[in-house]
Coordinates of C-alpha atoms and ligand atoms in Angstrom, one line a residue:
X1398 CA 39.3 2.3 -2.3
X1399 CA 42.4 4.3 -3.3
X1400 CA 45.0 4.1 -0.7
X1401 CA 46.9 7.3 0.1
X1402 CA 50.0 7.8 2.1
X1403 CA 48.6 10.8 4.0
X1404 CA 45.1 12.2 4.3
X1405 CA 45.0 15.8 5.6
X1406 CA 41.6 17.0 6.8
X1407 CA 41.3 20.8 6.5
X1408 CA 43.2 23.2 4.3
X1409 CA 43.8 26.2 6.6
X1410 CA 47.0 27.6 8.2
X1411 CA 47.8 24.1 9.5
X1412 CA 46.5 21.8 6.8
X1413 CA 47.3 24.0 3.8
X1414 CA 50.9 24.5 5.0
X1415 CA 51.4 20.8 5.7
X1416 CA 50.1 19.9 2.2
X1417 CA 52.6 22.2 0.6
X1418 CA 55.4 20.7 2.7
X1419 CA 54.5 17.1 1.9
X1420 CA 53.8 17.7 -1.8
X1421 CA 57.4 17.6 -3.2
X1422 CA 58.0 14.3 -1.6
X1423 CA 56.0 12.4 -4.2
X1424 CA 53.9 10.8 -1.4
X1425 CA 50.2 10.4 -2.3
X1426 CA 48.4 13.1 -0.3
X1427 CA 44.7 13.5 -0.2
X1428 CA 43.3 16.9 1.1
X1429 CA 39.8 16.9 2.4
X1430 CA 38.1 20.3 2.7
X1431 CA 34.5 20.8 3.8
X1432 CA 34.3 24.2 2.1
X1433 CA 34.6 25.2 -1.6
X1434 CA 37.1 27.6 -3.3
X1435 CA 36.3 31.1 -2.2
X1436 CA 34.8 32.8 -5.2
X1437 CA 36.8 35.8 -6.6
X1438 CA 34.1 38.4 -7.0
X1439 CA 33.6 42.1 -6.5
X1440 CA 32.0 41.4 -3.1
X1441 CA 35.4 40.2 -1.8
X1442 CA 36.2 43.9 -1.2
X1443 CA 32.8 45.3 -0.2
X1444 CA 32.5 46.1 3.5
X1445 CA 28.7 45.8 3.4
X1446 CA 28.8 42.3 2.0
X1447 CA 31.7 41.1 4.2
X1448 CA 31.0 42.8 7.5
X1449 CA 27.3 43.4 7.6
X1450 CA 25.9 40.6 5.5
X1451 CA 28.6 38.1 6.7
X1452 CA 28.9 36.8 3.2
X1453 CA 31.9 34.5 3.9
X1454 CA 30.9 33.4 7.4
X1455 CA 29.4 29.9 7.7
X1456 CA 25.7 29.9 8.5
X1457 CA 26.4 27.2 11.1
X1458 CA 24.9 27.4 14.6
X1459 CA 26.8 26.6 17.8
X1460 CA 25.6 27.0 21.3
X1461 CA 27.1 28.7 24.3
X1462 CA 27.2 27.2 27.8
X1463 CA 23.7 28.5 28.5
X1464 CA 22.3 26.8 25.4
X1465 CA 22.0 30.0 23.5
X1466 CA 22.5 29.6 19.7
X1467 CA 25.0 31.8 18.0
X1468 CA 26.7 32.1 14.6
X1469 CA 30.4 31.4 15.0
X1470 CA 32.9 33.4 13.0
X1471 CA 34.1 30.5 11.0
X1472 CA 35.1 30.4 7.4
X1473 CA 34.9 27.1 5.5
X1474 CA 36.9 27.5 2.3
X1475 CA 40.0 26.2 0.8
X1476 CA 42.6 28.1 2.9
X1477 CA 40.3 28.2 5.9
X1478 CA 40.3 31.2 8.2
X1479 CA 43.4 32.6 6.4
X1480 CA 41.3 33.6 3.5
X1481 CA 39.9 36.3 5.7
X1482 CA 42.7 36.9 8.1
X1483 CA 44.7 40.0 8.7
X1484 CA 47.9 38.2 7.9
X1485 CA 49.8 39.7 10.9
X1486 CA 52.3 36.9 11.1
X1487 CA 53.9 37.0 14.5
X1488 CA 56.2 34.5 16.2
X1489 CA 55.3 33.7 19.8
X1490 CA 57.9 35.1 22.2
X1491 CA 60.5 32.8 23.6
X1492 CA 58.9 33.3 27.1
X1493 CA 55.6 31.9 25.8
X1494 CA 57.1 28.5 25.5
X1495 CA 57.9 28.4 29.2
X1496 CA 55.5 28.8 32.1
X1497 CA 54.4 32.4 32.5
X1498 CA 52.8 33.7 35.6
X1499 CA 49.7 35.8 34.7
X1500 CA 47.2 37.7 36.8
X1501 CA 44.8 34.8 36.9
X1502 CA 47.2 31.9 37.0
X1503 CA 50.0 30.2 35.1
X1504 CA 50.1 29.9 31.4
X1505 CA 51.6 26.4 30.9
X1506 CA 54.9 25.6 29.2
X1507 CA 54.9 24.0 25.8
X1508 CA 56.6 20.5 25.5
X1509 CA 59.1 22.0 23.0
X1510 CA 61.1 25.1 23.5
X1511 CA 61.3 28.1 21.2
X1512 CA 64.6 26.9 19.8
X1513 CA 63.0 23.8 18.4
X1514 CA 60.4 25.7 16.5
X1515 CA 62.7 28.5 15.4
X1516 CA 63.9 27.0 12.1
X1517 CA 60.3 26.3 11.3
X1518 CA 59.3 29.9 12.0
X1519 CA 62.0 31.0 9.6
X1520 CA 60.7 28.5 7.0
X1521 CA 57.1 29.6 7.5
X1522 CA 58.1 33.3 7.2
X1523 CA 59.7 32.5 3.9
X1524 CA 56.8 30.4 2.6
X1525 CA 54.3 33.1 3.6
X1526 CA 56.5 35.9 2.3
X1527 CA 56.4 37.9 5.6
X1528 CA 57.5 41.5 5.5
X1529 CA 59.1 42.9 8.7
X1530 CA 62.1 44.5 10.4
X1531 CA 64.1 42.6 13.0
X1532 CA 65.5 44.4 16.0
X1533 CA 62.7 47.0 16.6
X1534 CA 60.5 44.9 18.9
X1535 CA 62.2 44.5 22.3
X1536 CA 60.3 41.3 23.0
X1537 CA 61.2 39.7 19.6
X1538 CA 62.8 36.2 20.0
X1539 CA 66.1 35.5 18.3
X1540 CA 65.7 34.5 14.6
X1541 CA 68.1 32.6 12.3
X1542 CA 67.4 34.8 9.3
X1543 CA 66.1 38.2 8.5
X1544 CA 62.5 38.7 7.3
X1545 CA 62.4 37.6 3.7
X1546 CA 60.9 41.0 2.7
X1547 CA 61.3 44.6 3.9
X1548 CA 58.8 45.9 6.4
X1549 CA 55.6 47.4 5.0
X1550 CA 56.0 51.2 5.3
X1551 CA 53.8 53.2 7.6
X1552 CA 51.5 55.7 5.9
X1553 CA 52.0 59.3 7.2
X1554 CA 49.4 59.2 10.0
X1555 CA 50.7 55.9 11.3
X1556 CA 54.3 57.1 10.9
X1557 CA 53.3 60.1 13.1
X1558 CA 51.8 57.7 15.7
X1559 CA 55.0 55.7 15.6
X1560 CA 57.1 58.8 16.0
X1561 CA 54.9 60.1 18.9
X1562 CA 55.1 56.7 20.6
X1563 CA 58.9 56.6 20.3
X1564 CA 59.2 60.2 21.6
X1565 CA 57.1 59.1 24.6
X1566 CA 59.6 56.4 25.3
X1567 CA 57.8 53.4 23.8
X1568 CA 59.1 50.9 21.3
X1569 CA 56.7 50.8 18.3
X1570 CA 57.7 48.4 15.6
X1571 CA 56.8 47.5 12.0
X1572 CA 54.3 44.7 12.3
X1573 CA 55.1 41.4 10.4
X1574 CA 52.7 41.4 7.5
X1575 CA 51.9 38.6 5.0
X1576 CA 51.0 40.7 2.0
X1577 CA 52.8 40.4 -1.4
X1578 CA 53.6 44.1 -1.6
X1579 CA 56.6 45.3 -3.6
X1580 CA 56.8 49.0 -2.7
X1581 CA 59.9 49.4 -4.8
X1582 CA 58.2 48.3 -7.9
X1583 CA 54.5 49.0 -7.6
X1584 CA 53.6 48.5 -11.3
X1585 CA 54.6 44.9 -10.8
X1586 CA 53.4 44.5 -7.2
X1587 CA 50.8 41.8 -6.8
X1588 CA 49.4 43.6 -3.7
X1589 CA 47.8 47.0 -4.6
X1590 CA 47.8 48.2 -0.9
X1591 CA 44.1 48.5 -0.5
X1592 CA 42.0 49.2 2.6
X1593 CA 40.0 45.9 2.3
X1594 CA 42.5 43.4 3.7
X1595 CA 42.0 42.6 7.4
X1596 CA 38.8 40.6 7.6
X1597 CA 38.3 40.5 3.8
X1598 CA 39.3 38.0 1.2
X1599 CA 42.0 39.4 -1.2
X1600 CA 40.4 39.7 -4.7
X1601 CA 43.8 39.7 -6.4
X1602 CA 45.2 36.8 -4.4
X1603 CA 48.0 38.9 -3.0
X1604 CA 47.5 38.0 0.6
X1605 CA 49.7 35.3 2.0
X1606 CA 47.0 32.9 2.7
X1607 CA 46.9 29.1 2.9
X1608 CA 45.0 28.7 -0.4
X1609 CA 47.4 30.9 -2.4
X1610 CA 50.7 29.8 -0.8
X1611 CA 49.7 26.4 0.6
X1612 CA 47.1 24.5 -1.3
X1613 CA 47.6 25.9 -4.9
X1614 CA 51.4 25.2 -4.9
X1615 CA 50.7 21.7 -3.4
X1616 CA 48.3 20.9 -6.2
X1617 CA 51.0 21.6 -8.8
X1618 CA 52.3 18.2 -7.8
X1619 CA 50.4 15.3 -9.4
X1620 CA 50.6 13.2 -6.2
X1621 CA 48.3 15.7 -4.4
X1622 CA 44.6 15.5 -4.7
X1623 CA 42.0 17.9 -3.2
X1624 CA 38.4 17.1 -2.6
X1625 CA 36.3 20.2 -1.8
X1626 CA 32.8 20.2 -0.3
X1627 CA 33.9 17.1 1.5
X1628 CA 33.3 17.1 5.3
X1629 CA 35.0 14.5 7.5
X1630 CA 32.3 13.3 9.9
X1631 CA 34.0 10.4 11.6
X1632 CA 37.3 8.5 11.9
X1633 CA 37.1 4.7 12.2
X1634 CA 39.8 2.5 13.7
X1635 CA 41.0 -1.0 13.7
X1636 CA 39.4 -3.3 16.3
X1637 CA 42.1 -2.6 18.8
X1638 CA 41.5 1.1 18.4
X1639 CA 45.2 1.8 17.8
X1640 CA 45.1 3.1 14.2
X1641 CA 42.7 5.1 12.0
X1642 CA 41.6 2.9 9.2
X1643 CA 39.1 5.0 7.4
X1644 CA 38.0 8.6 7.2
X1645 CA 34.2 8.8 6.6
X1646 CA 33.1 11.9 4.8
X1647 CA 29.9 13.5 3.6
X1648 CA 30.1 14.5 -0.1
X1649 CA 27.3 15.4 -2.4
X1650 CA 24.8 14.2 0.2
X1651 CA 26.4 10.7 0.5
X1652 CA 28.9 9.0 2.7
X1653 CA 32.3 8.1 1.3
X1654 CA 35.3 6.5 2.9
X1655 CA 39.0 7.1 2.3
X1656 CA 42.0 5.4 3.7
X1657 CA 45.7 6.3 4.2
X1658 CA 48.7 5.2 6.1
X1659 CA 48.6 8.4 8.2
X1660 CA 45.8 10.8 8.9
X1661 CA 46.2 14.4 9.9
X1662 CA 43.4 16.4 11.4
X1663 CA 43.6 20.2 10.8
X1664 CA 40.0 21.4 11.0
X1665 CA 40.6 24.4 13.3
X1666 CA 40.5 24.0 17.1
X1667 CA 36.8 23.6 17.6
X1668 CA 36.2 21.4 14.6
X1669 CA 39.2 19.2 15.2
X1670 CA 37.9 18.4 18.7
X1671 CA 34.4 17.9 17.2
X1672 CA 35.7 15.3 14.8
X1673 CA 37.5 13.4 17.5
X1674 CA 34.5 13.5 19.8
X1675 CA 32.2 12.4 17.0
X1676 CA 34.5 9.4 16.4
X1677 CA 33.7 7.8 19.8
X1678 CA 33.7 4.0 19.6
X1679 CA 33.8 1.0 22.0
X1680 CA 37.5 1.4 22.2
X1681 CA 37.3 5.1 22.6
X1682 CA 34.1 5.7 24.5
X1683 CA 34.8 9.4 25.3
X1684 CA 35.9 10.2 21.8
X1685 CA 38.9 9.2 19.7
X1686 CA 42.3 9.6 21.4
X1687 CA 40.5 10.9 24.5
X1688 CA 41.6 8.6 27.3
X1689 CA 42.9 11.7 29.0
X1690 CA 39.5 13.5 28.8
X1691 CA 41.4 16.4 27.4
X1692 CA 39.8 16.5 23.9
X1693 CA 37.8 19.7 23.6
X1694 CA 39.2 21.2 26.8
X1695 CA 41.5 24.2 27.3
X1696 CA 39.8 26.2 24.5
X1697 CA 41.4 29.7 24.2
X1698 CA 40.8 32.5 21.8
X1699 CA 42.5 35.6 23.3
X1700 CA 41.0 38.2 25.5
X1701 CA 40.7 40.7 22.6
X1702 CA 39.4 44.2 22.2
X1703 CA 39.0 46.3 19.1
X1704 CA 38.9 50.0 19.8
X1705 CA 39.0 53.0 17.7
X1706 CA 40.5 56.3 18.7
X1707 CA 39.3 59.5 17.2
X1708 CA 42.1 61.6 16.0
X1709 CA 41.5 65.3 15.9
X1710 CA 42.7 65.3 12.4
X1711 CA 41.5 62.9 9.7
X1712 CA 43.2 59.6 9.3
X1713 CA 43.5 58.9 5.5
X1714 CA 45.5 55.7 6.0
X1715 CA 44.6 53.0 3.5
X1716 CA 46.6 50.0 4.8
X1717 CA 46.7 50.5 8.6
X1718 CA 48.0 47.2 10.0
X1719 CA 51.7 48.2 9.9
X1720 CA 52.4 49.0 13.6
X1721 CA 52.7 47.0 16.7
X1722 CA 53.6 47.7 20.3
X1723 CA 54.8 45.0 22.8
X1724 CA 55.9 47.3 25.6
X1725 CA 53.3 45.6 27.9
X1726 CA 53.7 42.1 26.6
X1727 CA 55.7 40.8 29.6
X1728 CA 55.7 41.8 33.2
X1729 CA 57.2 45.1 34.1
X1730 CA 58.1 47.3 37.1
X1731 CA 54.5 48.4 37.0
X1732 CA 52.8 45.0 36.7
X1733 CA 54.3 41.7 37.7
X1734 CA 52.2 39.9 35.1
X1735 CA 51.8 40.4 31.3
X1736 CA 49.2 42.7 29.8
X1737 CA 49.4 41.9 26.2
X1738 CA 50.0 43.1 22.6
X1739 CA 48.7 46.2 20.9
X1740 CA 48.5 46.4 17.2
X1741 CA 46.5 48.1 14.5
X1742 CA 43.5 46.5 12.9
X1743 CA 42.2 47.3 9.4
X1744 CA 40.9 50.8 8.9
X1745 CA 37.3 51.4 9.9
X1746 CA 34.8 52.0 7.1
X1747 CA 31.4 53.4 7.8
X1748 CA 29.4 50.3 6.7
X1749 CA 31.3 48.2 9.2
X1750 CA 29.6 50.2 12.1
X1751 CA 26.2 48.9 11.1
X1752 CA 24.9 47.2 14.2
X1753 CA 27.4 49.1 16.3
X1754 CA 26.6 52.5 17.9
X1755 CA 29.8 54.6 17.9
X1756 CA 27.6 57.8 17.7
X1757 CA 26.1 57.0 21.0
X1758 CA 29.1 58.1 23.0
X1759 CA 29.7 61.4 24.6
X1760 CA 32.0 62.0 21.8
X1761 CA 29.9 63.4 19.1
X1762 CA 26.3 62.3 19.0
X1763 CA 25.9 64.3 15.8
X1764 CA 28.9 62.9 14.0
X1765 CA 28.0 60.8 11.0
X1766 CA 29.4 57.3 10.7
X1767 CA 31.4 58.5 7.7
X1768 CA 33.0 61.3 9.8
X1769 CA 33.8 58.9 12.6
X1770 CA 35.4 56.5 10.1
X1771 CA 37.4 59.3 8.6
X1772 CA 38.9 60.3 11.9
X1773 CA 39.3 56.8 13.3
X1774 CA 42.6 55.1 14.2
X1775 CA 41.9 51.5 14.9
X1776 CA 43.6 49.3 17.4
X1777 CA 43.5 45.6 18.3
X1778 CA 44.5 44.6 21.9
X1779 CA 45.2 41.0 22.8
X1780 CA 45.6 39.7 26.3
X1781 CA 46.5 36.0 26.7
X1782 CA 43.6 33.9 28.0
X1783 CA 44.5 30.9 30.1
X1784 CA 43.6 27.3 29.2
X1785 CA 40.9 26.2 31.6
X1786 CA 39.7 22.7 31.6
X1787 CA 36.1 23.8 31.8
X1788 CA 36.5 26.1 28.7
X1789 CA 35.6 23.4 26.2
X1790 CA 33.9 22.1 23.1
X1791 CA 31.3 19.4 23.7
X1792 CA 28.9 17.6 21.4
X1793 CA 25.4 16.4 22.2
X1794 CA 23.7 13.3 20.8
X1795 CA 22.6 15.2 17.7
X1796 CA 26.1 16.4 17.1
X1797 CA 25.4 20.0 18.1
X1798 CA 28.5 21.8 19.2
X1799 CA 28.5 23.7 22.5
X1800 CA 31.3 26.1 23.3
X1801 CA 31.6 26.8 27.0
X1802 CA 33.9 29.7 27.9
X1803 CA 34.6 31.7 31.0
X1804 CA 37.0 34.6 30.4
X1805 CA 40.3 34.9 32.3
X1806 CA 42.7 37.7 32.8
X1807 CA 40.1 40.4 32.7
X1808 CA 42.2 42.6 34.9
X1809 CA 45.2 42.8 32.6
X1810 CA 42.8 43.2 29.7
X1811 CA 41.3 46.3 31.3
X1812 CA 44.8 47.5 32.3
X1813 CA 46.0 47.2 28.7
X1814 CA 43.0 49.2 27.6
X1815 CA 43.7 51.8 30.2
X1816 CA 47.4 52.0 29.1
X1817 CA 46.4 52.7 25.5
X1818 CA 43.9 55.3 26.7
X1819 CA 46.5 57.1 28.8
X1820 CA 49.1 56.9 26.0
X1821 CA 46.7 58.3 23.4
X1822 CA 45.6 61.0 25.7
X1823 CA 49.1 62.3 25.6
X1824 CA 49.4 62.1 21.9
X1825 CA 47.2 64.0 19.4
X1826 CA 44.1 62.1 20.4
X1827 CA 41.5 62.7 23.0
X1828 CA 41.5 59.9 25.5
X1829 CA 37.7 60.3 25.9
X1830 CA 37.4 59.4 22.3
X1831 CA 38.4 55.7 22.6
X1832 CA 35.5 53.6 21.5
X1833 CA 35.0 49.9 21.9
X1834 CA 33.9 48.2 18.7
X1835 CA 33.4 44.7 17.3
X1836 CA 36.0 44.2 14.6
X1837 CA 35.6 41.7 11.8
X1838 CA 31.9 41.0 12.4
X1839 CA 28.9 42.7 14.1
X1840 CA 28.1 39.8 16.4
X1841 CA 27.7 40.9 20.0
X1842 CA 28.1 37.4 21.5
X1843 CA 31.8 37.3 22.6
X1844 CA 32.3 33.6 22.1
X1845 CA 31.2 34.0 18.4
X1846 CA 34.4 35.9 17.7
X1847 CA 36.4 32.7 17.6
X1848 CA 38.9 33.9 14.9
X1849 CA 41.9 33.1 17.2
X1850 CA 40.5 29.7 18.5
X1851 CA 43.2 27.4 19.9
X1852 CA 43.7 24.6 22.4
X1853 CA 41.2 21.6 22.6
X1854 CA 43.8 18.9 21.7
X1855 CA 47.0 20.0 23.3
X1856 CA 50.3 18.3 22.8
X1857 CA 52.5 17.3 25.7
X1858 CA 54.7 14.6 27.3
X1859 CA 52.2 13.2 29.7
X1860 CA 49.3 11.1 28.2
X1861 CA 47.3 11.7 31.3
X1862 CA 47.1 15.5 30.7
X1863 CA 47.5 15.9 26.9
X1864 CA 46.0 14.4 23.7
X1865 CA 49.1 14.4 21.6
X1866 CA 52.7 13.5 22.0
X1867 CA 55.6 15.9 21.2
X1868 CA 55.3 15.0 17.5
X1869 CA 51.6 16.0 17.6
X1870 CA 50.7 12.3 17.1
X1871 CA 47.8 11.0 19.3
X1872 CA 49.2 9.3 22.4
X1873 CA 46.7 6.5 21.8
X1874 CA 46.8 6.0 18.0
X1875 CA 49.8 5.2 16.0
X1876 CA 48.8 7.0 12.8
X1877 CA 46.8 10.0 13.8
X1878 CA 48.3 13.5 13.9
X1879 CA 46.9 17.0 14.5
X1880 CA 48.4 20.0 12.8
X1881 CA 46.4 23.2 13.5
X1882 CA 45.9 25.6 16.4
X1883 CA 44.2 22.8 18.4
X1884 CA 47.6 21.6 19.6
X1885 CA 48.5 24.8 21.4
X1886 CA 49.0 24.3 25.1
X1887 CA 48.9 28.1 25.6
X1888 CA 48.1 30.9 23.1
X1889 CA 50.4 33.7 24.0
X1890 CA 49.2 37.2 23.2
X1891 CA 50.2 37.5 19.5
X1892 CA 48.2 36.2 16.5
X1893 CA 48.3 32.5 16.2
X1894 CA 48.6 31.7 12.4
X1895 CA 52.4 31.7 12.0
X1896 CA 52.8 29.4 14.9
X1897 CA 50.3 27.0 13.4
X1898 CA 52.1 27.2 10.1
X1899 CA 55.5 26.6 11.7
X1900 CA 54.3 23.7 13.8
X1901 CA 52.6 22.2 10.7
X1902 CA 56.0 22.2 9.0
X1903 CA 57.6 20.5 12.0
X1904 CA 54.9 17.9 12.1
X1905 CA 55.4 17.5 8.3
X1906 CA 59.0 16.7 8.9
X1907 CA 58.1 14.0 11.4
X1908 CA 55.7 12.5 8.9
X1909 CA 58.2 12.5 6.1
X1910 CA 60.8 10.8 8.3
X1911 CA 58.2 8.2 9.0
X1912 CA 57.2 7.6 5.4
X1913 CA 60.8 7.6 4.1
Ligands
FAD2003 C1 38.9 37.7 10.4 C2 40.1 37.0 10.9 C3 41.3 37.7 11.0 C4 42.4 37.0 11.5 N1 43.6 37.7 11.5 C5 44.7 37.0 11.9 C6 46.0 37.7 11.8 O1 46.1 38.8 11.4 N2 47.1 37.0 12.1 C7 47.0 35.7 12.6 O2 48.0 35.1 12.9 N3 45.8 35.1 12.7 C8 44.7 35.7 12.3 N4 43.5 35.0 12.3 C9 43.5 33.7 12.8 C10 44.0 32.7 11.8 O3 43.3 32.8 10.6 C11 43.8 31.3 12.4 O4 44.6 31.2 13.6 C12 44.4 30.2 11.5 O5 43.8 30.2 10.2 C13 44.0 28.8 12.2 O6 44.6 27.8 11.4 P1 43.9 26.3 11.5 O7 44.7 25.5 10.5 O8 43.9 25.9 12.9 O9 42.4 26.5 11.1 P2 41.7 27.1 9.8 O10 42.7 28.0 9.1 O11 40.4 27.6 10.2 O12 41.5 25.8 8.9 C14 40.6 24.8 9.2 C15 40.1 24.2 7.9 O13 39.4 23.0 8.1 C16 38.2 22.9 7.4 N5 37.4 22.0 8.1 C17 36.8 22.1 9.3 N6 36.1 21.0 9.6 C18 36.2 20.2 8.6 C19 35.8 18.8 8.4 N7 35.0 18.2 9.3 N8 36.1 18.2 7.3 C20 36.9 18.8 6.3 N9 37.4 20.1 6.5 C21 37.1 20.7 7.6 C22 37.8 24.3 7.3 O14 36.9 24.6 6.3 C23 39.1 25.1 7.2 O15 39.5 25.2 5.8 C24 42.3 35.7 11.9 C25 41.1 35.0 11.7 C26 40.0 35.6 11.2 C27 38.8 34.8 11.0
SF4_2004 S1 46.2 45.1 0.9 FE1 47.1 43.8 -0.7 S2 47.0 41.7 0.1 FE2 45.6 42.9 1.3 S3 43.6 42.7 0.2 FE3 44.6 44.6 -0.6 S4 45.7 43.9 -2.4 FE4 45.2 42.0 -1.2

């Protein structure tokens, strides 16, 4: 058996970023990815294939707490969920790292402060070529460097929305975007600024995803090896249960085993918990590294809402995800608890409504889907959900995954919606014309929309209440690390990927120190 220095399981925001960080060290790194390369094909950019036929969603079945099966919104490819993500690359706010009092309880503190992650946020923004503008967002935490690229400009309708919001006393800002757009030199720009970005794979590889900017650059180093279509099914340990000795994988229908000095799990929050739970042994009867009984618990995925507002005039915007609003992110005079973040989501296209019924509103029963799409301005609202012990991933004897989830913070979620509605009513949009929709996929089962999944293996200082120590190494195993969104003790209300990337860089530094 080849011996590696590090095995990284999963190549998404966490694993792909970590691989790139470890690659120049010359250490022998083995990347194990259950999916394949995502094929570059015309369907990458076809709404019907992506949103209606779920071409890039795994056919896997999970179960909700009531035992009902559902198809989770998971994407098993080199690059993981980032192949399909909207590339809104936000930092958590400084306040998110401390305890925050919410409507339904307290969002717990992280074991590290913002300042410890800040240099890694800066590094991650550079690695993922983030475009943005510092100083516009009043909740923005301090940063040690400017964004590496200028903000993506608003198109006229969104600029008008920004101007209207500012005139009404709000603080709209240019959203941080991970697209390789060079507006000053479009003939040479890798990104063509298309409308098929958020929720689609990028056909021209111009989205800052973990395949293009993580795995591919890592593979330029001869010491890095990638095995695709290779699913880790179990981790085995020494007799004392203190170190992982082998990673058992399924590949081409057969079991294979790989060994390394250090093993990093980065399968995404649900699947990382699944792997640890599936690795139960005599020494770890409740699942690997699960003496605290915390593996699988504290699952979060944001209390999110996608809504479209119908503008009186048409909205011809192509790339819409350029604006954010954090005026309700923290508590205010009006609410002594946070409501959340408002941002834009990719522009609606008529085929995306298949399975939804936007015509069945009092708005315009006779409007065609095409007409609704032409007038739509699309928002994405995120309220923080709290980590509850009973919101969890469990496995049954057959290895079937159950995701039990009870929503939290429903009141601030509704209040954020009401805020948007009242703001839009005062702008050039009719407040009655705000329509709830499912973004990204047509699945009506809320837990299926697990795009922002996090928690399940949180890091902390106390082995009784956390799975990992401050370095994201398992309290109970000397050579097992986690480096994806599973480590989050709380999720904040901004998109999680940049934080997973930054933390993977931090974990990477601890690993390199150890191997040097
Ligand atoms: C449609 C969509 C839009 C999104 N938009 C945004 C956005 O705009 N901004 C943002 O910040 N976030 C966004 N997200 C969320 C973001 O993509 C995730 O938070 C991020 O990718 C999580 O990183 P991760 O490393 O935890 O998991 P992933 O990126 O999902 O990576 C996990 C990897 O592990 C692999 N894997 C799983 N199990 C195994 C196994 N047993 N063996 C081997 N490999 C395995 C998977 O195939 C995958 O490649 C979006 C997600 C989706 C789906
Ligand atoms: S907007 Fe740019 S990065 Fe996004 S899918 Fe289109 S070309 Fe790719």
